[in-house]
CSV table of N, CA and C in Angstrom, one decimal:
chain,number,residue,atom,x,y,z
A,180,GLN,N,73.0,114.7,91.4
A,180,GLN,CA,73.8,114.5,92.7
A,180,GLN,C,73.8,114.1,93.8
A,181,VAL,N,74.8,113.2,94.4
A,181,VAL,CA,74.6,112.6,95.4
A,181,VAL,C,75.8,112.9,96.6
A,182,GLN,N,75.7,114.1,97.5
A,182,GLN,CA,76.3,114.4,98.7
A,182,GLN,C,76.5,113.2,99.9
A,183,LEU,N,77.5,113.2,100.4
A,183,LEU,CA,77.8,112.6,101.6
A,183,LEU,C,78.1,113.7,102.4
A,184,VAL,N,77.9,113.6,102.9
A,184,VAL,CA,77.9,115.0,104.9
A,184,VAL,C,78.4,114.4,106.2
A,185,GLU,N,79.7,113.9,106.5
A,185,GLU,CA,79.4,114.1,108.1
A,185,GLU,C,79.9,113.9,109.3
A,186,SER,N,79.8,114.0,110.3
A,186,SER,CA,79.7,115.0,111.4
A,186,SER,C,79.9,114.3,112.6
A,187,GLY,N,80.3,115.0,113.4
A,187,GLY,CA,80.4,113.6,114.9
A,187,GLY,C,82.2,113.5,115.3
A,188,GLY,N,83.0,113.9,114.7
A,188,GLY,CA,84.1,113.8,114.9
A,188,GLY,C,85.3,114.9,115.8
A,189,GLY,N,86.0,114.9,116.9
A,189,GLY,CA,86.3,115.7,117.6
A,189,GLY,C,87.7,114.6,118.1
A,190,LEU,N,88.4,116.1,119.4
A,190,LEU,CA,89.9,115.4,120.4
A,190,LEU,C,88.1,114.3,121.2
A,191,VAL,N,89.1,113.7,122.2
A,191,VAL,CA,88.1,112.6,122.9
A,191,VAL,C,89.3,112.2,123.6
A,192,GLN,N,89.6,112.5,124.9
A,192,GLN,CA,90.7,111.6,125.7
A,192,GLN,C,90.6,109.6,125.9
A,193,ALA,N,91.8,109.2,125.5
A,193,ALA,CA,91.8,107.3,125.5
A,193,ALA,C,90.4,106.7,126.9
A,194,GLY,N,89.9,106.0,126.1
A,194,GLY,CA,88.7,105.4,127.0
A,194,GLY,C,87.4,105.9,126.1
A,195,GLY,N,87.3,107.4,125.7
A,195,GLY,CA,86.0,108.1,125.4
A,195,GLY,C,85.6,107.2,124.8
A,196,SER,N,84.1,107.7,124.6
A,196,SER,CA,83.6,107.7,123.2
A,196,SER,C,83.2,108.8,122.1
A,197,LEU,N,82.9,108.3,121.1
A,197,LEU,CA,82.3,109.0,119.4
A,197,LEU,C,81.0,108.6,119.1
A,198,ARG,N,80.1,109.5,118.5
A,198,ARG,CA,79.5,109.0,117.4
A,198,ARG,C,79.5,109.4,116.4
A,199,LEU,N,79.6,108.9,114.9
A,199,LEU,CA,79.7,109.7,113.7
A,199,LEU,C,78.4,109.0,112.9
A,200,SER,N,78.1,110.5,112.1
A,200,SER,CA,76.9,110.7,111.4
A,200,SER,C,77.2,111.0,110.1
A,201,CYS,N,77.1,110.1,109.1
A,201,CYS,CA,77.8,110.5,107.8
A,201,CYS,C,75.5,110.4,107.2
A,202,VAL,N,75.3,111.1,106.3
A,202,VAL,CA,73.7,111.4,105.9
A,202,VAL,C,73.9,112.0,104.1
A,203,ALA,N,73.6,110.6,103.7
A,203,ALA,CA,73.6,110.9,101.9
A,203,ALA,C,72.1,111.7,101.5
A,204,SER,N,72.4,112.2,100.9
A,204,SER,CA,71.2,113.1,100.0
A,204,SER,C,72.0,113.9,98.7
A,205,GLY,N,70.4,114.1,97.8
A,205,GLY,CA,70.9,114.2,96.8
A,205,GLY,C,69.2,113.7,95.6
A,206,SER,N,69.5,113.4,94.5
A,206,SER,CA,68.5,112.4,93.7
A,206,SER,C,69.3,111.2,93.6
A,207,ILE,N,68.8,110.4,94.8
A,207,ILE,CA,69.3,108.9,95.3
A,207,ILE,C,68.0,107.8,95.0
A,208,SER,N,68.7,106.8,94.7
A,208,SER,CA,67.1,105.5,93.6
A,208,SER,C,67.5,104.6,95.3
A,209,ARG,N,68.5,104.9,95.3
A,209,ARG,CA,68.8,103.2,96.4
A,209,ARG,C,69.5,103.6,96.7
A,210,ILE,N,70.0,102.9,98.0
A,210,ILE,CA,72.1,102.8,98.9
A,210,ILE,C,71.6,101.2,99.1
A,211,ASN,N,73.4,101.0,98.6
A,211,ASN,CA,73.2,99.6,99.0
A,211,ASN,C,74.2,99.7,99.9
A,212,HIS,N,75.5,99.4,100.2
A,212,HIS,CA,76.7,99.1,101.0
A,212,HIS,C,76.8,100.3,101.7
A,213,MET,N,76.5,100.5,103.0
A,213,MET,CA,77.0,102.3,103.8
A,213,MET,C,78.8,101.6,104.1
A,214,ALA,N,79.9,102.3,104.5
A,214,ALA,CA,80.4,102.1,105.0
A,214,ALA,C,81.7,103.6,105.5
A,215,TRP,N,82.5,102.9,107.1
A,215,TRP,CA,83.1,103.6,107.3
A,215,TRP,C,84.7,103.7,107.3
A,216,TYR,N,85.2,104.7,106.7
A,216,TYR,CA,87.1,104.4,106.1
A,216,TYR,C,87.3,105.3,107.1
A,217,ARG,N,89.0,103.9,107.8
A,217,ARG,CA,89.4,106.2,107.8
A,217,ARG,C,91.5,105.9,107.7
A,218,GLN,N,91.9,107.0,107.7
A,218,GLN,CA,93.2,106.9,106.9
A,218,GLN,C,93.5,107.7,108.1
A,219,ALA,N,95.3,107.2,109.0
A,219,ALA,CA,96.3,107.7,110.1
A,219,ALA,C,97.1,108.7,108.7
A,220,SER,N,98.1,109.5,109.5
A,220,SER,CA,99.1,109.7,109.2
A,220,SER,C,99.8,109.4,108.6
A,221,GLY,N,100.4,109.4,107.3
A,221,GLY,CA,101.7,108.3,106.3
A,221,GLY,C,101.1,107.1,106.8
A,222,LYS,N,99.6,106.4,106.7
A,222,LYS,CA,99.0,105.9,106.2
A,222,LYS,C,98.1,105.5,105.4
A,223,GLN,N,98.0,103.7,104.6
A,223,GLN,CA,97.3,103.9,103.9
A,223,GLN,C,94.7,104.0,103.9
A,224,ARG,N,95.0,103.8,103.6
A,224,ARG,CA,93.4,104.2,103.7
A,224,ARG,C,92.8,102.6,103.8
A,225,GLU,N,92.2,102.8,105.7
A,225,GLU,CA,91.3,101.4,105.4
A,225,GLU,C,89.8,100.9,105.7
A,226,LEU,N,89.8,99.9,105.7
A,226,LEU,CA,88.2,99.9,105.7
A,226,LEU,C,87.8,99.5,107.3
A,227,VAL,N,87.1,100.7,108.3
A,227,VAL,CA,86.6,100.0,109.4
A,227,VAL,C,85.8,99.2,109.5
A,228,ALA,N,85.1,99.6,109.5
A,228,ALA,CA,83.3,98.9,109.4
A,228,ALA,C,81.9,99.0,108.1
A,229,ILE,N,81.2,98.6,107.7
A,229,ILE,CA,80.9,97.8,107.1
A,229,ILE,C,79.3,97.1,107.1
A,230,ILE,N,78.4,98.2,106.1
A,230,ILE,CA,76.7,97.7,107.1
A,230,ILE,C,76.6,97.4,105.1
A,231,SER,N,74.9,96.2,105.5
A,231,SER,CA,74.2,96.2,103.8
A,231,SER,C,72.9,96.3,104.2
A,232,ASN,N,72.3,97.0,102.7
A,232,ASN,CA,71.1,97.6,103.0
A,232,ASN,C,70.3,96.5,103.8
A,233,ASP,N,70.5,95.6,104.0
A,233,ASP,CA,69.2,95.0,104.8
A,233,ASP,C,70.0,94.7,106.0
A,234,GLY,N,71.1,94.9,106.8
A,234,GLY,CA,71.7,95.1,108.3
A,234,GLY,C,72.9,94.5,108.3
A,235,LEU,N,73.2,93.4,107.5
A,235,LEU,CA,74.4,93.0,107.9
A,235,LEU,C,75.4,93.9,108.4
A,236,THR,N,76.3,93.7,108.8
A,236,THR,CA,77.8,94.3,109.6
A,236,THR,C,79.0,93.4,109.8
A,237,ASP,N,79.9,94.3,109.4
A,237,ASP,CA,81.7,93.0,109.8
A,237,ASP,C,82.2,94.5,109.6
A,238,HIS,N,82.6,94.2,111.0
A,238,HIS,CA,83.9,94.7,111.5
A,238,HIS,C,85.2,95.0,111.3
A,239,THR,N,86.5,95.7,110.9
A,239,THR,CA,87.7,95.5,111.2
A,239,THR,C,88.4,94.8,112.6
A,240,ASP,N,88.9,93.6,113.0
A,240,ASP,CA,89.2,92.6,114.4
A,240,ASP,C,90.0,93.7,114.9
A,241,SER,N,90.6,95.1,114.8
A,241,SER,CA,91.0,96.5,115.9
A,241,SER,C,90.0,96.8,116.2
A,242,VAL,N,89.1,97.1,116.0
A,242,VAL,CA,87.8,98.2,116.6
A,242,VAL,C,86.6,96.8,116.7
A,243,LYS,N,86.8,95.2,117.0
A,243,LYS,CA,85.8,94.5,117.2
A,243,LYS,C,85.3,95.1,118.5
A,244,GLY,N,84.0,95.0,119.3
A,244,GLY,CA,83.5,94.9,120.6
A,244,GLY,C,83.8,96.2,120.9
A,245,ARG,N,84.6,97.3,120.3
A,245,ARG,CA,84.6,99.0,120.7
A,245,ARG,C,84.0,100.0,119.0
A,246,PHE,N,83.5,99.7,118.7
A,246,PHE,CA,83.0,100.2,117.3
A,246,PHE,C,81.5,99.8,117.2
A,247,THR,N,81.0,100.3,116.7
A,247,THR,CA,79.3,99.7,115.7
A,247,THR,C,78.5,100.3,114.9
A,248,ILE,N,78.1,99.8,114.1
A,248,ILE,CA,78.1,100.4,112.7
A,248,ILE,C,76.3,99.7,112.4
A,249,SER,N,75.3,100.9,112.4
A,249,SER,CA,74.4,101.1,112.2
A,249,SER,C,73.6,102.0,111.1
A,250,ARG,N,72.2,102.2,111.0
A,250,ARG,CA,72.2,102.7,109.3
A,250,ARG,C,71.0,102.7,109.7
A,251,ASP,N,69.9,104.0,109.7
A,251,ASP,CA,68.5,104.6,109.6
A,251,ASP,C,68.4,104.6,107.9
A,252,ASN,N,68.0,103.9,106.5
A,252,ASN,CA,67.6,103.8,105.9
A,252,ASN,C,66.7,104.5,105.3
A,253,ALA,N,65.5,104.7,106.6
A,253,ALA,CA,64.5,106.0,106.1
A,253,ALA,C,65.3,107.7,106.3
A,254,LYS,N,66.4,107.6,107.3
A,254,LYS,CA,66.8,108.9,107.3
A,254,LYS,C,68.1,109.3,105.9
A,255,ASN,N,68.0,107.5,105.4
A,255,ASN,CA,69.4,107.8,104.8
A,255,ASN,C,71.0,108.0,105.2
A,256,THR,N,71.0,107.8,106.3
A,256,THR,CA,72.3,108.1,107.3
A,256,THR,C,73.1,106.8,107.9
A,257,VAL,N,74.4,106.5,108.4
A,257,VAL,CA,74.9,104.9,108.6
A,257,VAL,C,75.6,106.1,110.1
A,258,PHE,N,75.6,105.5,111.1
A,258,PHE,CA,76.1,105.8,112.2
A,258,PHE,C,78.1,104.8,112.5
A,259,LEU,N,78.6,105.5,113.3
A,259,LEU,CA,79.7,104.9,113.5
A,259,LEU,C,80.0,104.9,115.1
A,260,GLN,N,79.3,104.3,116.1
A,260,GLN,CA,79.7,104.7,117.4
A,260,GLN,C,80.6,103.9,117.8
A,261,MET,N,81.5,104.5,118.6
A,261,MET,CA,82.6,104.2,118.9
A,261,MET,C,82.9,104.4,120.8
A,262,ASN,N,83.1,103.2,120.8
A,262,ASN,CA,83.9,103.2,122.1
A,262,ASN,C,85.1,103.0,122.4
A,263,SER,N,85.0,102.6,124.2
A,263,SER,CA,86.5,102.4,124.1
A,263,SER,C,87.9,103.0,123.1
A,264,LEU,N,87.7,104.5,123.1
A,264,LEU,CA,88.4,104.8,122.0
A,264,LEU,C,90.0,104.9,122.5
A,265,LYS,N,90.8,104.2,122.1
A,265,LYS,CA,92.9,104.8,121.9
A,265,LYS,C,93.2,105.7,121.3
A,266,PRO,N,94.2,105.9,121.6
A,266,PRO,CA,95.2,106.8,120.2
A,266,PRO,C,95.5,106.1,118.7
A,267,GLU,N,95.4,105.3,119.2
A,267,GLU,CA,95.9,103.9,118.0
A,267,GLU,C,94.7,104.5,117.0
A,268,ASP,N,93.3,105.1,118.1
A,268,ASP,CA,92.1,105.5,117.0
A,268,ASP,C,92.4,106.3,115.5
A,269,THR,N,93.3,107.5,116.3
A,269,THR,CA,93.5,108.6,115.5
A,269,THR,C,93.0,108.5,114.0
A,270,ALA,N,93.0,109.5,113.4
A,270,ALA,CA,92.6,109.4,112.4
A,270,ALA,C,91.7,110.5,111.1
A,271,VAL,N,91.8,110.7,110.9
A,271,VAL,CA,90.9,111.1,109.5
A,271,VAL,C,89.5,109.8,109.0
A,272,TYR,N,88.2,109.9,109.6
A,272,TYR,CA,87.3,109.3,108.9
A,272,TYR,C,86.5,109.7,107.9
A,273,TYR,N,86.0,108.7,106.3
A,273,TYR,CA,85.5,109.1,105.7
A,273,TYR,C,84.1,107.9,105.4
A,274,CYS,N,83.3,108.4,105.3
A,274,CYS,CA,82.3,107.8,104.6
A,274,CYS,C,81.8,107.0,103.5
A,275,ASN,N,81.3,105.9,103.2
A,275,ASN,CA,81.7,105.4,101.6
A,275,ASN,C,79.7,105.0,101.3
A,276,ALA,N,79.5,104.8,101.0
A,276,ALA,CA,77.7,104.1,100.0
A,276,ALA,C,77.8,103.7,99.1
A,277,ASN,N,77.8,102.9,97.8
A,277,ASN,CA,77.4,102.7,97.2
A,277,ASN,C,75.8,103.6,96.3
A,278,ILE,N,75.7,104.0,95.6
A,278,ILE,CA,74.4,104.2,95.6
A,278,ILE,C,74.3,104.3,94.2
A,279,LYS,N,73.4,104.2,93.7
A,279,LYS,CA,72.7,104.2,92.1
A,279,LYS,C,71.7,105.6,92.8
A,280,TYR,N,71.9,106.1,91.6
A,280,TYR,CA,71.1,108.1,91.4
A,280,TYR,C,70.0,108.0,90.6
A,281,LEU,N,69.4,108.7,90.8
A,281,LEU,CA,67.6,108.4,90.3
A,281,LEU,C,68.3,109.0,88.0
A,282,GLY,N,67.5,107.9,87.9
A,282,GLY,CA,67.8,108.2,85.8
A,282,GLY,C,69.0,107.3,85.7
A,283,GLY,N,70.4,107.0,86.8
A,283,GLY,CA,72.0,106.1,86.2
A,283,GLY,C,71.4,105.1,86.0
A,284,TYR,N,72.5,104.1,85.4
A,284,TYR,CA,71.6,103.0,85.1
A,284,TYR,C,72.4,102.1,86.3
A,285,PHE,N,73.4,102.3,86.9
A,285,PHE,CA,74.7,101.5,87.6
A,285,PHE,C,74.9,102.5,88.6
A,286,PRO,N,74.5,101.3,89.9
A,286,PRO,CA,74.8,102.0,91.4
A,286,PRO,C,76.7,102.5,91.1
A,287,ARG,N,78.1,103.6,92.5
A,287,ARG,CA,79.1,104.6,92.1
A,287,ARG,C,78.6,103.9,93.5
A,288,ASP,N,80.1,104.2,94.3
A,288,ASP,CA,80.8,104.5,95.6
A,288,ASP,C,80.8,106.5,95.2
A,289,TYR,N,80.3,106.4,96.6
A,289,TYR,CA,80.8,108.0,96.7
A,289,TYR,C,81.4,108.2,98.1
A,290,TRP,N,82.5,108.8,98.2
A,290,TRP,CA,83.3,110.2,99.4
A,290,TRP,C,82.7,110.5,99.8
A,291,GLY,N,82.2,111.1,101.3
A,291,GLY,CA,82.4,112.1,102.2
A,291,GLY,C,83.9,112.7,102.4
A,292,GLN,N,83.7,114.0,102.8
A,292,GLN,CA,85.1,114.8,102.9
A,292,GLN,C,85.5,114.4,104.0
A,293,GLY,N,84.9,114.0,104.7
A,293,GLY,CA,86.3,113.1,106.7
A,293,GLY,C,86.0,114.1,107.0
A,294,THR,N,85.9,113.3,108.3
A,294,THR,CA,86.1,114.1,109.8
A,294,THR,C,87.0,113.7,110.7
A,295,GLN,N,87.9,114.4,111.2
A,295,GLN,CA,88.7,114.3,112.5
A,295,GLN,C,88.5,113.9,113.8
A,296,VAL,N,88.7,112.6,113.6
A,296,VAL,CA,88.7,112.2,115.3
A,296,VAL,C,90.8,112.1,116.0
A,297,THR,N,90.4,112.1,117.0
A,297,THR,CA,92.0,112.3,117.8
A,297,THR,C,91.6,112.2,118.8
A,298,VAL,N,92.6,111.2,119.3
A,298,VAL,CA,92.3,110.5,120.4
A,298,VAL,C,93.4,110.6,121.4
A,299,SER,N,93.7,111.4,122.5
A,299,SER,CA,95.2,112.0,123.0
A,299,SER,C,95.3,110.8,124.0
A,300,SER,N,96.2,109.9,124.9
A,300,SER,CA,96.6,109.6,126.0
A,300,SER,C,96.6,110.2,127.3
């Protein structure tokens, strides 16, 4: 069994910063890509940022220059540093990881439970 647990969400004023963390635990053989998605009220879930196992990253245009994804492979953890936050960044943020568990044949995607980020104007 594999679990993803996020932390770090909360309420912040516009222009402020937050750092999200997500730890993968369980019988893990290998973690491939890790990513952050978000879903605002009434909108579809969207990819915010993604990072490969060897550190290659990509960020959606609306957060480039403000958000940075990183990971600590030794701790099975992915981070999202969010600076210069805007009210339109308000959403539930979900951690995603493509993981092969011990004894499994193929990797599959796992999701965290989500953490709320609210940016006030």
